Amino acid sequence: MLYLIGTPIGNMGDISSRATELLGQADMIACEDTRVTGILLKELGIEGKRLISYHEHNKASKGAEIIKFLKQGINVAQVSDAGMPAISDPGEDLVRLCIDEGVEFTVIPGPVAAVTALVMSGLSTRYYHYEGFLPNSGSDRRKRLKKLKEYDETIVLYEAPHRLRRLLDELTEEGFGEKQAAFCRELTKKYEEVIRMTVADAVEYYEKTEPRGEFVVCLEPLGISGKTKETDDKAIDDEILRLRASGMPVKKISELLSSDTGVSKKEMYARVLNLLKSEDNDRGDL
Ligand code: SAM
């Protein structure tokens, strides 16, 4: 049987008695970093466990190995360095493998930084969108940033401290400047801190204050999705026609609108061609 076990996000007091018990009973523990989990086990007084590393870069080969152990009746616990496995951490693939291979598994819940921050933020918890880490760079990152504009729910992001200033600049560019945000740092730890201010104020604040520690950013939504799909479609079509009338080539129009809307270049290219074709046909009909 596989046990996906939640572990503390900072404060050791947050380990549950069930998590401790099952870690103690496991024949083997699959973990991201054997040193980090070694420290946790030492704190819990658990000794002599076989640890195997299971992380983002070896999950394909190690996943198959873990399934083999499980099929032999070995009890495996899986943990990440902190928080819940499978939440911006390895674990999701292991769950999939267990389902595909008919292997039994269960989850021992523990703290999640995103949910802890959401509650601390003071923003709406009724509906929320968990984004986790944005892609590091490039068009994938730009696409996700554009996508964030559509949500009507509180947005929850993970960000490394050295990238926080860049994130704030990007959010400002996307129109979030006047939106409320909560910057939740070092949650559950001694220097836990939550700063609530607009994104624009945070730009100024973090210009003067070096961001340090682990961050969760909760963000009031822009809710541009308040527009109906029909309105969006009409606006895109109008823009295609406007750009075409200005003499822009089809490929360039597709690239530009793909980047603006997050629709793939291929899909946008087909859409532009279709629209221009139907416009030509309409003109022919007249
Ligand atoms: N699986 C974890 C969970 O359940 O939250 C998330 C792991 S993810 C690799 C690590 C990120 O979570 C950090 O970069 C930070 O954004 C956030 N995080 C984890 N612990 C935190 C804490 N104590 N305070 C603030 N953010 C934290």
Tab-separated table of C-alpha atoms and ligand atoms in Angstrom:
chain	number	residue	atom	x	y	z
A	1	MET	CA	0.000	0.000	0.000
A	2	LEU	CA	1.202	3.534	-0.778
A	3	TYR	CA	0.709	6.349	1.726
A	4	LEU	CA	1.072	9.913	0.448
A	5	ILE	CA	1.846	11.789	3.632
A	6	GLY	CA	1.591	15.523	4.270
A	7	THR	CA	4.464	16.961	6.329
A	8	PRO	CA	4.919	20.423	7.944
A	9	ILE	CA	5.605	23.546	5.860
A	10	GLY	CA	7.869	24.920	8.578
A	11	ASN	CA	6.542	24.213	12.031
A	12	MET	CA	7.319	20.703	13.252
A	13	GLY	CA	4.321	20.869	15.564
A	14	ASP	CA	2.108	20.511	12.494
A	15	ILE	CA	2.983	16.871	11.828
A	16	SER	CA	-0.073	14.756	12.603
A	17	SER	CA	0.055	11.736	14.888
A	18	ARG	CA	-1.255	9.601	12.020
A	19	ALA	CA	1.558	10.833	9.751
A	20	THR	CA	4.131	10.018	12.442
A	21	GLU	CA	2.631	6.590	13.027
A	22	LEU	CA	2.552	5.661	9.335
A	23	LEU	CA	6.069	6.960	8.700
A	24	GLY	CA	7.176	4.756	11.578
A	25	GLN	CA	5.390	1.726	10.134
A	26	ALA	CA	6.440	2.157	6.493
A	27	ASP	CA	8.927	-0.359	5.076
A	28	MET	CA	10.322	2.300	2.790
A	29	ILE	CA	10.019	6.074	2.394
A	30	ALA	CA	10.123	7.722	-1.018
A	31	CYS	CA	11.212	11.337	-0.620
A	32	GLU	CA	12.412	14.302	-2.650
A	33	ASP	CA	15.609	14.914	-0.736
A	34	THR	CA	16.820	12.160	1.574
A	35	ARG	CA	18.690	14.719	3.738
A	36	VAL	CA	15.568	16.803	4.353
A	37	THR	CA	13.453	13.756	5.182
A	38	GLY	CA	16.320	12.355	7.263
A	39	ILE	CA	16.107	15.458	9.481
A	40	LEU	CA	12.314	15.096	9.792
A	41	LEU	CA	12.605	11.419	10.777
A	42	LYS	CA	15.292	12.230	13.331
A	43	GLU	CA	13.009	14.857	14.892
A	44	LEU	CA	10.249	12.256	15.062
A	45	GLY	CA	12.570	9.664	16.582
A	46	ILE	CA	12.118	7.297	13.641
A	47	GLU	CA	15.259	5.318	12.845
A	48	GLY	CA	16.529	2.745	10.386
A	49	LYS	CA	14.155	3.471	7.513
A	50	ARG	CA	15.090	2.724	3.946
A	51	LEU	CA	14.851	6.028	2.043
A	52	ILE	CA	14.667	6.197	-1.718
A	53	SER	CA	14.826	9.395	-3.662
A	54	TYR	CA	11.805	10.248	-5.773
A	55	HIS	CA	11.807	13.670	-7.378
A	56	GLU	CA	10.901	15.644	-10.482
A	57	HIS	CA	13.910	14.399	-12.466
A	58	ASN	CA	13.800	10.665	-11.691
A	59	LYS	CA	10.069	10.164	-11.254
A	60	ALA	CA	9.655	8.108	-14.453
A	61	SER	CA	12.204	5.412	-13.544
A	62	LYS	CA	11.679	5.547	-9.766
A	63	GLY	CA	7.907	5.513	-10.126
A	64	ALA	CA	8.045	2.157	-11.898
A	65	GLU	CA	10.423	0.849	-9.216
A	66	ILE	CA	8.095	1.978	-6.413
A	67	ILE	CA	5.132	0.281	-8.105
A	68	LYS	CA	7.198	-2.944	-8.257
A	69	PHE	CA	7.828	-2.746	-4.502
A	70	LEU	CA	4.165	-2.029	-3.817
A	71	LYS	CA	3.116	-5.048	-5.861
A	72	GLN	CA	5.413	-7.192	-3.699
A	73	GLY	CA	3.372	-6.074	-0.673
A	74	ILE	CA	5.931	-3.552	0.606
A	75	ASN	CA	4.413	-0.531	2.388
A	76	VAL	CA	5.753	2.697	0.926
A	77	ALA	CA	5.282	6.195	2.343
A	78	GLN	CA	5.816	9.112	-0.014
A	79	VAL	CA	6.642	12.590	1.267
A	80	SER	CA	7.889	15.802	-0.298
A	81	ASP	CA	10.341	18.222	1.317
A	82	ALA	CA	7.415	20.151	2.831
A	83	GLY	CA	3.634	20.202	2.699
A	84	MET	CA	1.424	17.937	0.664
A	85	PRO	CA	2.888	15.612	-1.935
A	86	ALA	CA	1.503	16.248	-5.431
A	87	ILE	CA	0.832	19.953	-4.742
A	88	SER	CA	3.558	21.705	-6.767
A	89	ASP	CA	5.602	18.693	-5.696
A	90	PRO	CA	6.088	15.124	-6.934
A	91	GLY	CA	3.303	12.657	-6.229
A	92	GLU	CA	0.740	13.205	-8.960
A	93	ASP	CA	2.425	10.701	-11.298
A	94	LEU	CA	2.654	8.117	-8.568
A	95	VAL	CA	-1.082	8.410	-7.941
A	96	ARG	CA	-1.724	7.967	-11.667
A	97	LEU	CA	0.536	4.908	-11.777
A	98	CYS	CA	-1.235	3.351	-8.774
A	99	ILE	CA	-4.621	3.860	-10.433
A	100	ASP	CA	-3.380	2.428	-13.748
A	101	GLU	CA	-1.691	-0.553	-12.085
A	102	GLY	CA	-4.508	-1.272	-9.627
A	103	VAL	CA	-2.289	-0.576	-6.606
A	104	GLU	CA	-3.962	0.606	-3.412
A	105	PHE	CA	-3.026	4.044	-2.060
A	106	THR	CA	-4.301	6.619	0.357
A	107	VAL	CA	-3.540	10.188	1.460
A	108	ILE	CA	-2.657	11.335	4.960
A	109	PRO	CA	-3.491	15.046	4.773
A	110	GLY	CA	-1.221	17.733	6.131
A	111	PRO	CA	-0.529	21.468	5.743
A	112	VAL	CA	-0.590	23.133	2.329
A	113	ALA	CA	1.102	26.527	1.998
A	114	ALA	CA	-1.515	27.721	-0.524
A	115	VAL	CA	-4.512	27.047	1.711
A	116	THR	CA	-2.770	28.401	4.814
A	117	ALA	CA	-1.982	31.622	2.923
A	118	LEU	CA	-5.467	31.888	1.457
A	119	VAL	CA	-7.000	31.852	4.927
A	120	MET	CA	-4.418	34.382	6.178
A	121	SER	CA	-4.927	36.661	3.176
A	122	GLY	CA	-8.328	38.048	4.133
A	123	LEU	CA	-9.342	37.710	0.473
A	124	SER	CA	-12.385	35.719	-0.589
A	125	THR	CA	-12.030	32.019	0.173
A	126	ARG	CA	-15.415	31.116	-1.350
A	127	TYR	CA	-13.837	30.430	-4.732
A	128	TYR	CA	-10.125	30.362	-5.449
A	129	HIS	CA	-7.798	29.439	-8.236
A	130	TYR	CA	-4.592	27.625	-7.312
A	131	GLU	CA	-1.877	28.602	-9.790
A	132	GLY	CA	1.214	27.503	-7.861
A	133	PHE	CA	4.444	28.396	-9.682
A	134	LEU	CA	4.194	30.193	-12.997
A	135	PRO	CA	6.505	28.798	-15.683
A	136	ASN	CA	9.955	30.355	-15.186
A	137	SER	CA	10.115	32.341	-18.407
A	138	GLY	CA	9.226	32.629	-22.071
A	139	SER	CA	5.911	32.356	-23.842
A	140	ASP	CA	4.554	29.761	-21.383
A	141	ARG	CA	4.934	32.294	-18.588
A	142	ARG	CA	3.354	35.082	-20.647
A	143	LYS	CA	0.418	32.838	-21.526
A	144	ARG	CA	-0.249	31.941	-17.900
A	145	LEU	CA	0.005	35.610	-16.886
A	146	LYS	CA	-2.606	36.497	-19.514
A	147	LYS	CA	-4.767	33.608	-18.361
A	148	LEU	CA	-4.680	34.967	-14.783
A	149	LYS	CA	-6.647	38.008	-15.995
A	150	GLU	CA	-9.644	35.810	-16.744
A	151	TYR	CA	-10.212	34.449	-13.263
A	152	ASP	CA	-13.052	35.651	-11.067
A	153	GLU	CA	-11.648	33.866	-8.009
A	154	THR	CA	-8.865	34.708	-5.554
A	155	ILE	CA	-5.608	33.640	-7.230
A	156	VAL	CA	-2.950	31.799	-5.236
A	157	LEU	CA	0.617	31.812	-6.532
A	158	TYR	CA	3.884	30.356	-5.279
A	159	GLU	CA	6.993	32.416	-5.972
A	160	ALA	CA	10.666	32.255	-5.093
A	161	PRO	CA	11.901	35.391	-3.254
A	162	HIS	CA	14.411	36.343	-5.962
A	163	ARG	CA	11.610	36.399	-8.541
A	164	LEU	CA	9.011	38.311	-6.502
A	165	ARG	CA	9.910	41.750	-7.902
A	166	ARG	CA	9.679	40.496	-11.451
A	167	LEU	CA	6.289	38.931	-10.669
A	168	LEU	CA	5.028	42.242	-9.287
A	169	ASP	CA	6.131	44.084	-12.413
A	170	GLU	CA	4.427	41.510	-14.590
A	171	LEU	CA	1.197	41.655	-12.588
A	172	THR	CA	1.248	45.440	-12.908
A	173	GLU	CA	1.662	45.147	-16.668
A	174	GLU	CA	-1.331	42.820	-16.799
A	175	GLY	CA	-3.518	45.358	-15.005
A	176	PHE	CA	-3.439	44.046	-11.413
A	177	GLY	CA	-1.850	47.241	-10.015
A	178	GLU	CA	-4.886	48.369	-8.029
A	179	LYS	CA	-5.878	44.896	-6.892
A	180	GLN	CA	-5.449	43.804	-3.291
A	181	ALA	CA	-2.855	41.168	-2.565
A	182	ALA	CA	-1.442	39.333	0.440
A	183	PHE	CA	2.239	38.408	0.576
A	184	CYS	CA	2.471	35.475	2.967
A	185	ARG	CA	5.998	34.641	4.019
A	186	GLU	CA	7.544	31.951	6.200
A	187	LEU	CA	4.132	30.580	7.156
A	188	THR	CA	3.944	28.625	10.413
A	189	LYS	CA	7.581	29.595	11.166
A	190	LYS	CA	8.994	31.939	13.783
A	191	TYR	CA	9.175	34.903	11.387
A	192	GLU	CA	5.804	34.345	9.758
A	193	GLU	CA	4.647	37.548	8.075
A	194	VAL	CA	1.610	38.568	6.030
A	195	ILE	CA	1.633	41.890	4.229
A	196	ARG	CA	-1.659	43.028	2.730
A	197	MET	CA	-1.562	45.842	0.160
A	198	THR	CA	-2.258	46.578	-3.476
A	199	VAL	CA	0.124	45.244	-6.095
A	200	ALA	CA	1.159	48.846	-6.906
A	201	ASP	CA	2.046	49.504	-3.254
A	202	ALA	CA	3.891	46.189	-3.087
A	203	VAL	CA	6.073	47.232	-6.031
A	204	GLU	CA	7.229	50.213	-3.966
A	205	TYR	CA	7.482	48.243	-0.735
A	206	TYR	CA	9.621	45.475	-2.203
A	207	GLU	CA	11.827	47.995	-3.977
A	208	LYS	CA	12.968	49.042	-0.508
A	209	THR	CA	12.663	45.664	1.211
A	210	GLU	CA	14.610	42.657	-0.008
A	211	PRO	CA	12.144	39.733	-0.429
A	212	ARG	CA	13.406	36.804	1.672
A	213	GLY	CA	12.057	33.387	2.576
A	214	GLU	CA	9.277	31.380	1.027
A	215	PHE	CA	6.303	33.262	-0.388
A	216	VAL	CA	2.719	32.617	-1.272
A	217	VAL	CA	1.009	35.486	-3.075
A	218	CYS	CA	-2.788	35.716	-2.890
A	219	LEU	CA	-4.356	38.084	-5.351
A	220	GLU	CA	-7.727	39.691	-5.842
A	221	PRO	CA	-8.964	38.734	-9.325
A	222	LEU	CA	-9.370	41.008	-12.316
A	223	GLY	CA	-12.400	39.065	-13.434
A	224	ILE	CA	-12.123	40.025	-17.067
A	225	SER	CA	-14.057	36.810	-17.656
A	226	GLY	CA	-17.104	38.917	-16.734
A	227	LYS	CA	-17.227	39.403	-20.502
A	228	THR	CA	-19.250	36.830	-22.380
A	229	LYS	CA	-17.494	34.535	-24.830
A	230	GLU	CA	-19.506	36.096	-27.640
A	231	THR	CA	-18.175	39.550	-26.742
A	232	ASP	CA	-14.619	38.197	-26.657
A	233	ASP	CA	-15.050	36.432	-29.998
A	234	LYS	CA	-16.460	39.549	-31.607
A	235	ALA	CA	-13.591	41.659	-30.227
A	236	ILE	CA	-11.014	39.190	-31.610
A	237	ASP	CA	-12.699	39.113	-35.025
A	238	ASP	CA	-12.821	42.924	-35.135
A	239	GLU	CA	-9.139	43.078	-34.255
A	240	ILE	CA	-8.235	40.560	-36.969
A	241	LEU	CA	-10.075	42.632	-39.567
A	242	ARG	CA	-8.563	45.871	-38.300
A	243	LEU	CA	-5.010	44.488	-38.463
A	244	ARG	CA	-5.610	42.965	-41.883
A	245	ALA	CA	-6.971	46.265	-43.193
A	246	SER	CA	-3.765	47.900	-41.977
A	247	GLY	CA	-1.868	45.520	-44.287
A	248	MET	CA	-0.481	43.134	-41.696
A	249	PRO	CA	0.303	39.605	-42.971
A	250	VAL	CA	-1.837	36.701	-41.687
A	251	LYS	CA	1.088	35.060	-39.878
A	252	LYS	CA	1.938	38.239	-37.989
A	253	ILE	CA	-1.716	38.800	-37.009
A	254	SER	CA	-1.911	35.223	-35.693
A	255	GLU	CA	1.285	35.611	-33.663
A	256	LEU	CA	0.176	38.892	-32.162
A	257	LEU	CA	-3.307	37.726	-31.194
A	258	SER	CA	-2.021	34.371	-29.978
A	259	SER	CA	0.230	36.194	-27.544
A	260	ASP	CA	-2.597	38.547	-26.473
A	261	THR	CA	-5.244	35.887	-25.929
A	262	GLY	CA	-3.267	32.802	-24.917
A	263	VAL	CA	-4.817	30.853	-27.853
A	264	SER	CA	-2.165	28.712	-29.606
A	265	LYS	CA	-0.534	30.159	-32.755
A	266	LYS	CA	-1.815	27.245	-34.820
A	267	GLU	CA	-5.399	27.727	-33.652
A	268	MET	CA	-5.231	31.491	-34.150
A	269	TYR	CA	-3.745	31.074	-37.642
A	270	ALA	CA	-6.669	28.808	-38.631
A	271	ARG	CA	-9.130	31.267	-37.112
A	272	VAL	CA	-7.658	34.243	-38.996
A	273	LEU	CA	-7.719	32.329	-42.292
A	274	ASN	CA	-11.326	31.210	-41.746
A	275	LEU	CA	-12.517	34.683	-40.916
A	276	LEU	CA	-10.765	36.273	-43.898
A	277	LYS	CA	-12.099	33.549	-46.182
A	278	SER	CA	-15.677	34.048	-44.988
A	279	GLU	CA	-15.284	37.826	-45.387
A	280	ASP	CA	-14.078	37.282	-48.986
A	281	ASN	CA	-17.022	34.960	-49.673
A	282	ASP	CA	-19.452	37.507	-48.232
A	283	ARG	CA	-18.019	40.169	-50.492
A	284	GLY	CA	-18.330	37.760	-53.459
A	285	ASP	CA	-22.009	37.201	-52.613
A	286	LEU	CA	-22.784	40.899	-52.837
B	1	SAM	N1	3.814	20.830	-1.441
B	1	SAM	C1	3.923	22.135	-0.859
B	1	SAM	C2	2.569	22.546	-0.304
B	1	SAM	O1	1.756	21.659	-0.010
B	1	SAM	O2	2.333	23.716	-0.127
B	1	SAM	C3	4.468	23.143	-1.858
B	1	SAM	C4	5.850	22.842	-2.308
B	1	SAM	S1	6.502	24.001	-3.409
B	1	SAM	C5	7.876	23.127	-4.040
B	1	SAM	C6	7.330	25.135	-2.379
B	1	SAM	C7	6.668	26.528	-2.394
B	1	SAM	O3	5.568	26.538	-1.491
B	1	SAM	C8	7.578	27.620	-1.906
B	1	SAM	O4	8.404	28.136	-2.932
B	1	SAM	C9	6.587	28.667	-1.423
B	1	SAM	O5	6.057	29.391	-2.489
B	1	SAM	C10	5.487	27.758	-0.831
B	1	SAM	N2	5.749	27.518	0.600
B	1	SAM	C11	6.099	26.360	1.163
B	1	SAM	N3	6.235	26.516	2.498
B	1	SAM	C12	5.958	27.807	2.771
B	1	SAM	C13	5.913	28.598	3.950
B	1	SAM	N4	6.207	28.073	5.127
B	1	SAM	N5	5.578	29.896	3.844
B	1	SAM	C14	5.283	30.452	2.652
B	1	SAM	N6	5.315	29.766	1.513
B	1	SAM	C15	5.639	28.461	1.554
